Coordinates of C-alpha atoms in Angstrom, one line a residue:
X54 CA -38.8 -44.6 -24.8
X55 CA -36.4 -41.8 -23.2
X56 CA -36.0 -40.8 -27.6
X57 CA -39.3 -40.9 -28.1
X58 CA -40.2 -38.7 -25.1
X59 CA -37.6 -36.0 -25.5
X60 CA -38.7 -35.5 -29.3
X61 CA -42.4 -35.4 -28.5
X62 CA -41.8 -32.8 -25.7
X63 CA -39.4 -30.6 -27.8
X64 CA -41.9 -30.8 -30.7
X65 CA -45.0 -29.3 -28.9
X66 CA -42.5 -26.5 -27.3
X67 CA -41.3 -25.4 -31.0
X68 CA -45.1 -25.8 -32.2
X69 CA -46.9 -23.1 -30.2
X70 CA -45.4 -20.1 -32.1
X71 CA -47.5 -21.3 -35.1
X72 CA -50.9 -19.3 -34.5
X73 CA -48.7 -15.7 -34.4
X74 CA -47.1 -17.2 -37.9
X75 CA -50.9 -17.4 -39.1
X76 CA -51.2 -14.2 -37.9
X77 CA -49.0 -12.1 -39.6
X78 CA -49.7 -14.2 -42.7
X79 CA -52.9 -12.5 -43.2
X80 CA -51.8 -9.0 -41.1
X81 CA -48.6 -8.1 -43.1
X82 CA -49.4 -4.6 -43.2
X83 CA -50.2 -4.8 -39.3
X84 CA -47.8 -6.6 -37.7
X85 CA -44.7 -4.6 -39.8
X86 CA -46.0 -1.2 -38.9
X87 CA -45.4 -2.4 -35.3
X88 CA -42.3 -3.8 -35.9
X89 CA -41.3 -0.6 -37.8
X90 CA -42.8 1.7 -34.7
X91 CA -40.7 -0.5 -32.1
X92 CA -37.4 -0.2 -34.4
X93 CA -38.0 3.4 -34.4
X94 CA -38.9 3.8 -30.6
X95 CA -35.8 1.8 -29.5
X96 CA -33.6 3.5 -31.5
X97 CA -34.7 7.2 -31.1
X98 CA -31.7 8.3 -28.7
X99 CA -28.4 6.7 -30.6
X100 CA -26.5 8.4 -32.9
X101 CA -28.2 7.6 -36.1
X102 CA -31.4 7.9 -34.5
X103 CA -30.6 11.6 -33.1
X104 CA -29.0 13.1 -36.5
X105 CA -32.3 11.4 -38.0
X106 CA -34.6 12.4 -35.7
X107 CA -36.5 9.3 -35.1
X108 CA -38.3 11.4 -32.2
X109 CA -40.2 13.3 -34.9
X110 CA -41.0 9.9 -36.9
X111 CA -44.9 8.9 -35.8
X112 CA -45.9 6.8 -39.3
X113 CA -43.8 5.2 -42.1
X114 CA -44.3 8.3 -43.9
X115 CA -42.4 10.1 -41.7
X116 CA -40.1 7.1 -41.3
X117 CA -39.6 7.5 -45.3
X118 CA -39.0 11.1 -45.1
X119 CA -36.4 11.2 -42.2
X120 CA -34.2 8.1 -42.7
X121 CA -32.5 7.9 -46.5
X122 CA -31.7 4.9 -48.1
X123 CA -28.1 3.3 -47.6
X124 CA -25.9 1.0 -48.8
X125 CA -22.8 -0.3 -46.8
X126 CA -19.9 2.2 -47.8
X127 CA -22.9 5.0 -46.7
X128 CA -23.0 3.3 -43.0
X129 CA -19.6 2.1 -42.5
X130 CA -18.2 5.3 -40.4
X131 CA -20.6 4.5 -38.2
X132 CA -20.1 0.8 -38.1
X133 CA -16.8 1.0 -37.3
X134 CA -17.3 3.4 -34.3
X135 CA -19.4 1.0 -32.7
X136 CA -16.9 -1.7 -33.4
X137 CA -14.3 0.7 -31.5
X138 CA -17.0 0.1 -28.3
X139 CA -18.6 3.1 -28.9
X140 CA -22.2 2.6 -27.5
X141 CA -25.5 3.9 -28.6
X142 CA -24.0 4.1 -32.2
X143 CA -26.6 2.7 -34.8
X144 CA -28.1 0.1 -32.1
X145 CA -28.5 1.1 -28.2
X146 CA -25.9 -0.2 -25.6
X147 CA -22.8 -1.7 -26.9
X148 CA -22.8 -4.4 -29.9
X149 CA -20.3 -7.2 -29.5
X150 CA -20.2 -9.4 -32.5
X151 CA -19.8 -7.8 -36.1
X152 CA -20.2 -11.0 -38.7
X153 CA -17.6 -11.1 -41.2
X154 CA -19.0 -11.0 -44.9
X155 CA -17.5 -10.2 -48.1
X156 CA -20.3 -10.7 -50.3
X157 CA -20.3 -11.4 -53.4
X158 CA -19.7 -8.1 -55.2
X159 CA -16.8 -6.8 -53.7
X160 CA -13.8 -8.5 -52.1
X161 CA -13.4 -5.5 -49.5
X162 CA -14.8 -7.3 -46.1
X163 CA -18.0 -5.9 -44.7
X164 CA -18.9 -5.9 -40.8
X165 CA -22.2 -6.2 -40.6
X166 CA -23.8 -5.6 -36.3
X167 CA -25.1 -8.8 -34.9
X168 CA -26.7 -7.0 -31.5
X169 CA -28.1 -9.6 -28.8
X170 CA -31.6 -9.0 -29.6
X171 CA -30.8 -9.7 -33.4
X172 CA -29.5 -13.3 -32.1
X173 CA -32.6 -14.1 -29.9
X174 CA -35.0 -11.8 -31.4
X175 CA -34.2 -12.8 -35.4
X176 CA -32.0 -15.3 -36.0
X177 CA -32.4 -17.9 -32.7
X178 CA -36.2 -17.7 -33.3
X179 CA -36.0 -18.2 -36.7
X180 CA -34.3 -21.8 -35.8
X181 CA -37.0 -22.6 -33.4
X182 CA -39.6 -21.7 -36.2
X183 CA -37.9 -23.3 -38.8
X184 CA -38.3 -26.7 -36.3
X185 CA -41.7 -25.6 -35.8
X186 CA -42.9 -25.4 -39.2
X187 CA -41.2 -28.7 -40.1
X188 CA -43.2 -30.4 -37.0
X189 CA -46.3 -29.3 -38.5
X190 CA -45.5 -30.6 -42.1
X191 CA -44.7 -33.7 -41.1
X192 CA -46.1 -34.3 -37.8
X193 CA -44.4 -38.3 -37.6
X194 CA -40.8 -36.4 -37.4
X195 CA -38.4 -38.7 -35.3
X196 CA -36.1 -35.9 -35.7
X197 CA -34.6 -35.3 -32.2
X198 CA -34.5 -39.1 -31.6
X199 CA -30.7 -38.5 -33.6
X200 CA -28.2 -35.4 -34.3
X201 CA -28.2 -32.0 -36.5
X202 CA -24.6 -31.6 -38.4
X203 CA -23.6 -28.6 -38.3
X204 CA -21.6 -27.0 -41.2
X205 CA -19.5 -23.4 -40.8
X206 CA -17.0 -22.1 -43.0
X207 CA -14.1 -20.2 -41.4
X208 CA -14.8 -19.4 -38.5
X209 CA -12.0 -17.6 -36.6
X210 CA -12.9 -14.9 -34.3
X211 CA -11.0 -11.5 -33.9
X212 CA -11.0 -10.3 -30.9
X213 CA -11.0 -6.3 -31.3
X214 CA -9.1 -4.3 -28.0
X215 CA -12.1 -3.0 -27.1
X216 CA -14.0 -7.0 -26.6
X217 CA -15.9 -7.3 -29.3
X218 CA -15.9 -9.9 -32.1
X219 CA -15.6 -10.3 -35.9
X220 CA -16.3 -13.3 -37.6
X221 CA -18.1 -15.5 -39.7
X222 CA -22.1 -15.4 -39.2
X223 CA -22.1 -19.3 -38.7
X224 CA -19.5 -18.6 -35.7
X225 CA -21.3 -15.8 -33.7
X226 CA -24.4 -18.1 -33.9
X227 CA -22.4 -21.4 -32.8
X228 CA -20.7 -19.9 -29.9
X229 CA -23.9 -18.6 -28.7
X230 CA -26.2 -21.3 -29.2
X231 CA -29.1 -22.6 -26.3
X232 CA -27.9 -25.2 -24.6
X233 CA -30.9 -27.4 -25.7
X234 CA -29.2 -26.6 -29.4
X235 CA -25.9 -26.8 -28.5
X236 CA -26.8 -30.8 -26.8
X237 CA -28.6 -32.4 -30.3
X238 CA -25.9 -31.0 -32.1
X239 CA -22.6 -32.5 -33.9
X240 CA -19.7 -31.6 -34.0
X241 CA -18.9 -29.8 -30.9
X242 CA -18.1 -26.4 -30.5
X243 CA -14.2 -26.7 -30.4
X244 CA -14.2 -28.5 -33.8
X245 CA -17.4 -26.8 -35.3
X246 CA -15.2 -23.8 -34.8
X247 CA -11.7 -24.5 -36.3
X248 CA -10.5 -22.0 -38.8
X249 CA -8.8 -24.3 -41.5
X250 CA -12.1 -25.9 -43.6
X251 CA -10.4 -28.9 -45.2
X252 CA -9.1 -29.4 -41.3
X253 CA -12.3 -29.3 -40.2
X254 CA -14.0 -31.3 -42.8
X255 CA -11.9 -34.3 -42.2
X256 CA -12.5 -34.4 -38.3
X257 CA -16.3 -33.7 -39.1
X258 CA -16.0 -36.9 -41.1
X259 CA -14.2 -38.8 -38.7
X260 CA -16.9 -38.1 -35.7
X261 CA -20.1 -38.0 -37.6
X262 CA -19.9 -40.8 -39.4
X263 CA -20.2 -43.0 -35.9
X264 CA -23.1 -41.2 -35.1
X265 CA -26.6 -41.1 -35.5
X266 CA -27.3 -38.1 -37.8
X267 CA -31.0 -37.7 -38.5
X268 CA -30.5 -33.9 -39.7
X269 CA -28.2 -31.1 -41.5
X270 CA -28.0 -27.7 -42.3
X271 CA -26.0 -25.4 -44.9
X272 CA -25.1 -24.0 -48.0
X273 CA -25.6 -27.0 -50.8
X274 CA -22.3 -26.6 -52.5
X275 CA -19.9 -27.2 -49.3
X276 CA -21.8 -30.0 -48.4
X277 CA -22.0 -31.7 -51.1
X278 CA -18.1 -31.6 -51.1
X279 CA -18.4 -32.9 -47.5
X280 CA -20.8 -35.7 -49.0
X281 CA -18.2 -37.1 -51.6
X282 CA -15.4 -37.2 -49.5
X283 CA -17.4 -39.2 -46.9
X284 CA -18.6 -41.6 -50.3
X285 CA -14.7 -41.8 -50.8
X286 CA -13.7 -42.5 -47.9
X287 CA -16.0 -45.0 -46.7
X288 CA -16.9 -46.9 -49.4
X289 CA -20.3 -46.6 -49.6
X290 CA -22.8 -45.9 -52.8
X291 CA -24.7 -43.5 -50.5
X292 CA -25.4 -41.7 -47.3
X293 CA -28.5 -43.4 -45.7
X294 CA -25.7 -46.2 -45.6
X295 CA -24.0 -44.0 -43.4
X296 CA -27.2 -42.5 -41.8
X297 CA -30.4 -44.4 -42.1
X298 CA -32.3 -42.2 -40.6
X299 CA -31.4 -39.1 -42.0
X300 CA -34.7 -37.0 -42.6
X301 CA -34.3 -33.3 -43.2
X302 CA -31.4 -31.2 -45.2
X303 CA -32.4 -27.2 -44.1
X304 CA -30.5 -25.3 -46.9
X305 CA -30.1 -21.5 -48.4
X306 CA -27.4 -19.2 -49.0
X307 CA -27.7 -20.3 -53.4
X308 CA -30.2 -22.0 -55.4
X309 CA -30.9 -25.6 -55.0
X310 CA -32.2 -25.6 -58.1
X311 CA -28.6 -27.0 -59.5
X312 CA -27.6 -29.4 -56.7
X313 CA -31.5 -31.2 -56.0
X314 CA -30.5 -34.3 -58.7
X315 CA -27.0 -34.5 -56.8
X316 CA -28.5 -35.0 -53.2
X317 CA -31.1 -37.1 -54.6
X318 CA -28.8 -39.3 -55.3
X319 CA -26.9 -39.2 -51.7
X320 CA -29.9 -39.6 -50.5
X321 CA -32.3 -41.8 -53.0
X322 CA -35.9 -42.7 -52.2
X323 CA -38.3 -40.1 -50.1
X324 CA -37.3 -39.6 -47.1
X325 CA -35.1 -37.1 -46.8
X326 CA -37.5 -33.2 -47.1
X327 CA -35.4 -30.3 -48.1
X328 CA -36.6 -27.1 -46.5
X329 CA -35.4 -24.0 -47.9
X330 CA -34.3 -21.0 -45.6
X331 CA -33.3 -17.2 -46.5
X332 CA -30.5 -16.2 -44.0
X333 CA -28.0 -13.6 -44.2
X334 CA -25.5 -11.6 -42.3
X335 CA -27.7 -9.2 -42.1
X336 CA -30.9 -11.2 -40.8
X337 CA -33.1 -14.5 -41.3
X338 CA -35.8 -13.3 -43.9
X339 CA -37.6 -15.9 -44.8
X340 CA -38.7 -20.2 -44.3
X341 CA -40.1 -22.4 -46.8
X342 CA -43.6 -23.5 -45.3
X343 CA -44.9 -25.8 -47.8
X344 CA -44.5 -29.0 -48.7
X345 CA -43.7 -28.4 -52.2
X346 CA -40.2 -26.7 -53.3
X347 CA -40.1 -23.1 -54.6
X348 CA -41.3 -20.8 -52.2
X349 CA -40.1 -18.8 -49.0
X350 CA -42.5 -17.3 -46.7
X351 CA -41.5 -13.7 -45.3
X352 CA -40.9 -13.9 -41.9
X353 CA -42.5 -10.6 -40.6
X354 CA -41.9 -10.7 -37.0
X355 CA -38.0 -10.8 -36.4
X356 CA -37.5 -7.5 -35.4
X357 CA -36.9 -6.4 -39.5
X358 CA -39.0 -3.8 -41.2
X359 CA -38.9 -4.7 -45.0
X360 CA -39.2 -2.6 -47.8
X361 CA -38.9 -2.9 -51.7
X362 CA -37.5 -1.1 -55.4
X363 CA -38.3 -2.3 -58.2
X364 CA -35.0 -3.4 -59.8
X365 CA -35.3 -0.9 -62.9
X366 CA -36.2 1.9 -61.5
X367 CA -33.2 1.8 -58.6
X368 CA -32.0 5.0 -59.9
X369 CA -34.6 6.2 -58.4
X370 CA -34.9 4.4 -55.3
X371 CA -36.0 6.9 -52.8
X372 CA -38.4 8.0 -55.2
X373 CA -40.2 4.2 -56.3
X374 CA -39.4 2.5 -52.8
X375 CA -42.8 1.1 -51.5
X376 CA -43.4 -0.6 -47.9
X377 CA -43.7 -4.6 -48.2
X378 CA -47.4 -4.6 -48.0
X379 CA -47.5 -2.5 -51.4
X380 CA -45.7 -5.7 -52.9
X381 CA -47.1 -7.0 -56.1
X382 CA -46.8 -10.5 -58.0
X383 CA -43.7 -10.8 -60.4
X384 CA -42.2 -7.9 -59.8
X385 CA -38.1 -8.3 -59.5
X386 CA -37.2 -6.5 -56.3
X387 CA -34.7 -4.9 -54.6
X388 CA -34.7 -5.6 -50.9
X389 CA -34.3 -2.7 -48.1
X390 CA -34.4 -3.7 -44.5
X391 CA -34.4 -1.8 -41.1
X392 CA -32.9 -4.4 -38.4
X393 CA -32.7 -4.6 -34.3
X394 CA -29.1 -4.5 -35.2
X395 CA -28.9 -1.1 -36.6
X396 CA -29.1 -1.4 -40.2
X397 CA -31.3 1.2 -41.5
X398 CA -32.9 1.6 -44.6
X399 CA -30.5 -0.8 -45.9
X400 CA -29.6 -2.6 -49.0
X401 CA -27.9 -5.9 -48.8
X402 CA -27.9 -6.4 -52.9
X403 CA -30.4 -9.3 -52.8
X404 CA -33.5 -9.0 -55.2
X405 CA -36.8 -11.5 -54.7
X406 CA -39.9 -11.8 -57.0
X407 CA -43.0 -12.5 -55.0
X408 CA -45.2 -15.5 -56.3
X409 CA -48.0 -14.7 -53.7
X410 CA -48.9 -11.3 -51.3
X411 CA -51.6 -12.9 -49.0
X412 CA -49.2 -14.5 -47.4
X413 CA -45.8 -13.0 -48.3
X414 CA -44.3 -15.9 -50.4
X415 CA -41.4 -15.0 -52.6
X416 CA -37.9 -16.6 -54.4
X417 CA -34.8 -15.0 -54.7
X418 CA -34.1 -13.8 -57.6
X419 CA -30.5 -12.6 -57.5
X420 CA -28.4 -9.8 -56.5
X421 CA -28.6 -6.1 -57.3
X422 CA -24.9 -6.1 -58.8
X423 CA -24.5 -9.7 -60.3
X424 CA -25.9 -9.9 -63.5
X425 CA -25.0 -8.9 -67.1
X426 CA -26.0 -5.9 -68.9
X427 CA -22.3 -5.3 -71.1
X428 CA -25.2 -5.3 -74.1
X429 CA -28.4 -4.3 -72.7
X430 CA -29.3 -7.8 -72.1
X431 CA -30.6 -7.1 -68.1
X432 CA -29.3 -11.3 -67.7
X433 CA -30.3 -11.9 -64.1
X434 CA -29.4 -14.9 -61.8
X435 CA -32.8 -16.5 -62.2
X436 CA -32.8 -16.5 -65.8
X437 CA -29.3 -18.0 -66.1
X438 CA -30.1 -20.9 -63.4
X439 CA -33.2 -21.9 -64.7
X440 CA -31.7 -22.1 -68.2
X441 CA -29.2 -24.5 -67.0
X442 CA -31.7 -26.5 -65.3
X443 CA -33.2 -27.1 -68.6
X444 CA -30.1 -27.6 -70.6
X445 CA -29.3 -30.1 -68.2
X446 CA -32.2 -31.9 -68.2
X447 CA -32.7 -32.1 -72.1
X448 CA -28.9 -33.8 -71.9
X449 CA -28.5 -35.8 -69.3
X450 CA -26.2 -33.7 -67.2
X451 CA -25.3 -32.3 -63.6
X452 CA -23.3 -28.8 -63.1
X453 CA -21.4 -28.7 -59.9
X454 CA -20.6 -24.4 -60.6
X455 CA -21.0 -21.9 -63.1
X456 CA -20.3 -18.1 -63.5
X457 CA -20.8 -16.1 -66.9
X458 CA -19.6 -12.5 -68.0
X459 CA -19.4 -10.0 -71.1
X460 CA -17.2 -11.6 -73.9
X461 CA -16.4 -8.2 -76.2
X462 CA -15.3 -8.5 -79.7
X463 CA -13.0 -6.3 -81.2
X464 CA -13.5 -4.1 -84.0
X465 CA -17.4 -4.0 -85.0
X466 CA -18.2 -7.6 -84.7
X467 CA -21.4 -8.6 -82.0
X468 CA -20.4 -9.5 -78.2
X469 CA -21.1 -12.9 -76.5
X470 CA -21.4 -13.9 -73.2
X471 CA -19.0 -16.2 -72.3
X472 CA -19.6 -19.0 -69.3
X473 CA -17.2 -21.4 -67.3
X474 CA -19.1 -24.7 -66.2
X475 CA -17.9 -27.5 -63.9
X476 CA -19.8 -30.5 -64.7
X477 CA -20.4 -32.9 -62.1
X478 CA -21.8 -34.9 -64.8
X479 CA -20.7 -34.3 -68.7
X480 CA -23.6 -33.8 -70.8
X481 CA -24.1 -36.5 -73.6
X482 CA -23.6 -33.9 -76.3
X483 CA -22.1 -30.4 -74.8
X484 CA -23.1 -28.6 -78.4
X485 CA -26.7 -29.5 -77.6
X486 CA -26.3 -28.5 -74.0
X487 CA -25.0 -24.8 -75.5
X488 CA -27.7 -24.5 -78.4
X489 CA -30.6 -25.2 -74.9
X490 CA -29.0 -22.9 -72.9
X491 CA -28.6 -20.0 -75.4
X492 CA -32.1 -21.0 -76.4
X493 CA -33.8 -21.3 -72.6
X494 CA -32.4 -17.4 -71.9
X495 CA -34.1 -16.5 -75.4
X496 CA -37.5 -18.2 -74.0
X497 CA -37.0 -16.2 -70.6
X498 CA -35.4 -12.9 -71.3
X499 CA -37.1 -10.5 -73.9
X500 CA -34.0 -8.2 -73.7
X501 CA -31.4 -10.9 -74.0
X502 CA -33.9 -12.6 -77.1
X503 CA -33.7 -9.2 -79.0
X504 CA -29.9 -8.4 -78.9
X505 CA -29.7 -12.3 -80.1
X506 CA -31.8 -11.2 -83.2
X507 CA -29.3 -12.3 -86.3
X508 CA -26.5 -12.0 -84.0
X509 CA -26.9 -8.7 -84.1
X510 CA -25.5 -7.2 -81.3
X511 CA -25.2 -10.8 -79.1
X512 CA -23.7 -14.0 -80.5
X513 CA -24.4 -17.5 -79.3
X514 CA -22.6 -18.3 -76.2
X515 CA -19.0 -19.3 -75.9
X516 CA -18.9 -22.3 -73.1
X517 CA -15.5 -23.5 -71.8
X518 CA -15.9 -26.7 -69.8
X519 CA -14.1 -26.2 -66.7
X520 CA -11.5 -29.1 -65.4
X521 CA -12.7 -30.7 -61.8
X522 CA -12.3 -28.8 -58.9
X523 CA -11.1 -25.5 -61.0
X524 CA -13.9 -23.3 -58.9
X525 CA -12.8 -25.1 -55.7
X526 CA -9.3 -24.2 -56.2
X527 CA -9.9 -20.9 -57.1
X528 CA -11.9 -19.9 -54.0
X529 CA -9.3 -22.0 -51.4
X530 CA -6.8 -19.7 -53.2
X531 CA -9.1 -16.5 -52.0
X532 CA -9.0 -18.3 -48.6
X533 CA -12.8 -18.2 -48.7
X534 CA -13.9 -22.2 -48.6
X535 CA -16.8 -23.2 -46.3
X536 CA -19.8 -20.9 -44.7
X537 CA -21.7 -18.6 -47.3
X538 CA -18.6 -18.3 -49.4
X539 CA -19.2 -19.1 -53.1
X540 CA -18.7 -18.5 -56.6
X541 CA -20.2 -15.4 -58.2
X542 CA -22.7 -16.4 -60.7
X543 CA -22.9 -13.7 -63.1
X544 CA -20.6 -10.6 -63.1
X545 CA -20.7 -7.7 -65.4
X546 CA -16.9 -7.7 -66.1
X547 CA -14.2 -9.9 -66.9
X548 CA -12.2 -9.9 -63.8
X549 CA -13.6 -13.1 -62.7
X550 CA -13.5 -15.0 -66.1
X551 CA -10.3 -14.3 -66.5
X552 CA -8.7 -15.1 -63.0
X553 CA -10.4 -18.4 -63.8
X554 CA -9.1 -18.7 -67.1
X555 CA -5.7 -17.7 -66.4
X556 CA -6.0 -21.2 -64.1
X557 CA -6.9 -23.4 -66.6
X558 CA -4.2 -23.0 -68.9

C-alpha cells in the first residue's frame, strides 16, 4: 500500500510539466527566442559577454552578428580562467564543476562548465521529464515501487586549489542529486563514485543483485558488460530472473541500434520499454517521446539556444548557420548550442537529421570529425550502423563493437576501407556478412556507391574479425572504461586501426 502510494504521488508531481512540453512542441520558434534573449540578458556583464557586446544584442540577428562561432580550442583560455576561480568569466558568479570529457576526436581532455543553473535548469529537469514523459506513455508504471541502477564510469574528482571540481559528467550529477533521487537509487553514493570501473562493477553486482531493481540508466555497451558478468556469476539464463520486475532501460550516449537484439535477450518478452535520451557534457538535448524507437524530441526549454550547419557546407558555417526553427527534414546537421553554462555559439561535433519540424524530432547522425572521406566517399556514422544492422540480420549475427578507417594501397591500385568487428555472435557465413555490408553502404551512400564503380577508386571492404574483448582491452589500456567512454566508430586515419591491430597479433 505504502509502494503503491509513494509511486502514485511521485507520478502526478513529475506529470504536470507536460502541458509547457506541448507548448514548445508547436512554439519552437517562440519559446527559443526567449531562451536565446534570457542567455543573452544573463550574460551581458561577464567577460565574454563584454568583449561581445551582448548589451547591443536585441534579436538573433544581432545575436548572429556579435557572437562568432567556436569550437573548444577557440574557448579554452577562457575556460580555464574560470577554472582558476575567476568569476563572471563565460557564465556570471563562479562555476564549480567542469565535467571531464575527452571526446571522441581527440585524446587531449576537454573541461566543459557545468554552472548550478545548468544542473537544475538543464540536466536535473531533464531527469524529471524524462520520468514524466514515461508516466504518460505508460500510465500503469510500477516504477518507483523498486530501485533505478545507476551506472558512471570513472568518476574521480579533482579538486582544483581554488575549490572547484573536474570530473566525469555522471559524477558532478551523482554528487549533486535531490534527495528524493538520491533515496530510489542503487548503489549509493560512496560506491556509485569509486574511480576503478572493474572495482566498481563487481560491488555493483554484489549489492544489486539482492535488490529490487525495477529501472536503469546508461550507455548500452558498459552495461551490457555489467549484464554478462551478472549472467556469469549467478547462473542465470537472464535478468528478469534476477529482477522480475524490471521495466524501463533509459539509454544514449551511442546507437542502440547494435545492442537492441542483445538486451532483448537479457530481458525476453515485453516488458522492459527502452527510452532513448541525448545527453552530453555539454547539456541534455533531447528525450524520446513516443512509443515507438527512432526518434528524440528536442528539448527546447533547458536554458540552450540551438542552432544548425548543414554538414557540407561547414566551411562556411558563419555564413549557412540557420536558427533551429529554419530546420528542414533530412538534412544532416551540425549542432551549435548557446548554454546557461557559458558555452557560446558552440560546437560539440555532434550532427542530427531531423525526421519531423512540428515538433522538433530528430536522430543523431554522427559526429562532425568521425567519418571517412580518405576517397571522397563522405561515410558517415549512420550509414555504417545501419549497414551493419542489415548485414547482421541477413546472417544471423550480433556485433558487440566496430570502428572502420581508410585502407590505402600503394602504387596506383584503388583504396579500401578497412573495419575491425567484435562479434558477440559469429555470423553463419562472414563472406556473406562482408558482400551485405559493402552492399547496404552502396544502397545508402551515393558517394561511397560511385567510388565503388569497377573498383575504381574503392575496393570491397577488408573485415578482420576481432578476438573477444580486443575493444575492451584496448580502451582499459587508455584508462577510459565505464561513463560515455567508447570506441570511435569511424576515423579518417589509421591511427586507431592500427593501435588495434598491433593488439591482435
Amino acid at each position: 500500500m505504502l509502494k503503491s502510494l509513494i509511486n502514485n504521488v511521485l507520478k502526478w508531481n513529475l506529470q504536470w510539466r507536460l502541458d509547457e512540453i506541448e507548448f514548445f512542441k508547436e512554439f519552437p520558434e517562440k519559446i527559443q527566442r526567449k531562451v536565446l534573449k534570457e542567455l543573452v540578458e544573463n550574460a551581458k556583464y561577464t567577460d565574454y559577454g563584454v568583449r561581445h557586446q551582448f548589451q547591443k544584442i536585441g534579436s538573433y540577428e544581432d545575436f548572429r552578428k556579435n557572437v562568432p562561432i567556436v569550437q573548444y580550442e577557440d574557448i579554452e583560455p577562457y575556460i580555464a580562467r574560470a577554472k582558476r576561480g575567476e568569476h563572471n568569466v563565460l557564465w556570471p558568479g563562479e562555476v564549480n564543476y567542469f565535467a571531464k570529457s575527452s571526446g571522441t576526436t581527440n585524446d587531449r581532455s576537454k573541461y566543459i562548465p557545468v554552472s548550478i543553473d545548468a544542473l537544475e535548469e538543464c540536466h536535473y529537469k531533464a531527469g524529471r521529464d524524462m520520468l514524466g514523459i514515461y508516466f504518460s506513455l505508460f500510465p500503469e508504471s510500477r516504477l518507483f515501487h523498486g530501485l533505478s541502477l545507476r551506472i558512471g564510469g570513472s568518476t574521480q574528482f579533482i579538486n582544483e586549489a581554488n575549490g572547484s571540481y573536474s570530473g566525469d559528467l555522471s559524477a558532478i550529477l551523482i554528487k549533486n542529486f535531490p534527495a528524493w533521487v538520491q533515496w530510489r537509487s542503487t548503489p549509493d553514493q560512496e560506491i556509485a563514485l569509486i574511480s576503478d570501473w572493474e572495482e566498481k562493477i563487481e560491488k555493483v553486482i554484489e549489492i544489486t543483485i539482492k535488490q529490487d531493481v525495477t529501472s536503469m540508466a546508461g550507455v548500452p555497451s558498459w552495461l551490457y558488460v555489467m549484464a554478462q558478468r551478472i549472467i556469469q556469476k549467478t547462473g542465470v539464463r537472464h535478468l528478469h530472473e534476477i529482477w522480475p520486475n524490471m521495466e524501463l532501460y533509459i539509454h544514449g550516449g551511442v546507437s542502440f541500434v547494435p545492442y537492441r537484439h542483445a538486451f532483448q535477450k537479457l530481458f525476453p518478452g515485453d516488458r522492459v520499454h527502452y527510452l532513448e535520451t541525448y545527453n552530453a557534457s555539454e547539456g541534455f538535448f533531447g528525450i524520446q517521446d513516443l512509443k515507438e524507437p527512432g526518434a528524440i524530441l528536442l528539448m527546447l526549454d533547458y536554458g540552450i539556444f540551438y542552432e544548425l550547419i548543414p554538414v557540407e557546407k561547414l566551411d562556411g558555417a558563419a555564413e549557412h548557420i540557420i536558427p533551429i526553427w529554419e530546420a528542414q527534414t533530412g538534412v544532416n546537421y551540425a549542432l551549435v548550442i548557446s548554454t546557461n553554462a557559458g558555452l557560446w555559439r558552440y560546437m560539440p561535433g555532434d550532427t542530427i537529421i531531423f525526421s519531423e519540424t512540428k515538433p522538433l524530432r530528430f536522430s543523431i547522425s554522427g559526429r562532425t570529425k568521425l567519418y571517412i572521406n580518405a576517397f571522397g566517399e563522405e561515410l558517415i556514422i549512420d550509414n555504417a550502423e545501419r549497414a551493419i544492422r542489415k548485414a547482421c540480420l541477413e546472417t544471423q549475427a550480433e556485433v558487440r563493437d566496430f570502428t572502420a578507417g581508410p585502407h590505402y594501397f600503394d602504387g596506383h591500385g584503388s583504396g579500401a576501407h578497412e573495419w575491425i568487428i567484435e562479434f558477440e555472435r559469429k555470423p553463419r557465413d562472414f563472406a556473406a556478412f562482408c558482400t551485405i555490408l559493402d552492399e547496404e553502404l552502396r544502397r545508402l551512400n551515393s558517394d561511397y556507391d560511385a567510388k565503388r564503380y569497377k573498383d575504381m577508386t574503392l575496393k570491397a571492404p577488408i573485415v578482420h574479425q576481432a578476438p573477444d574483448q580486443l575493444f575492451y582491452n584496448w580502451l582499459k589500456s587508455k584508462n577510459k572504461l565505464g561513463g560515455q567512454n567508447k570506441v570511435p566508430k569511424l576515423k579518417n586515419d589509421r591511427v586507431l586501426l592500427d593501435e588495434l591491430l598491433n593488439l591482435m597479433k
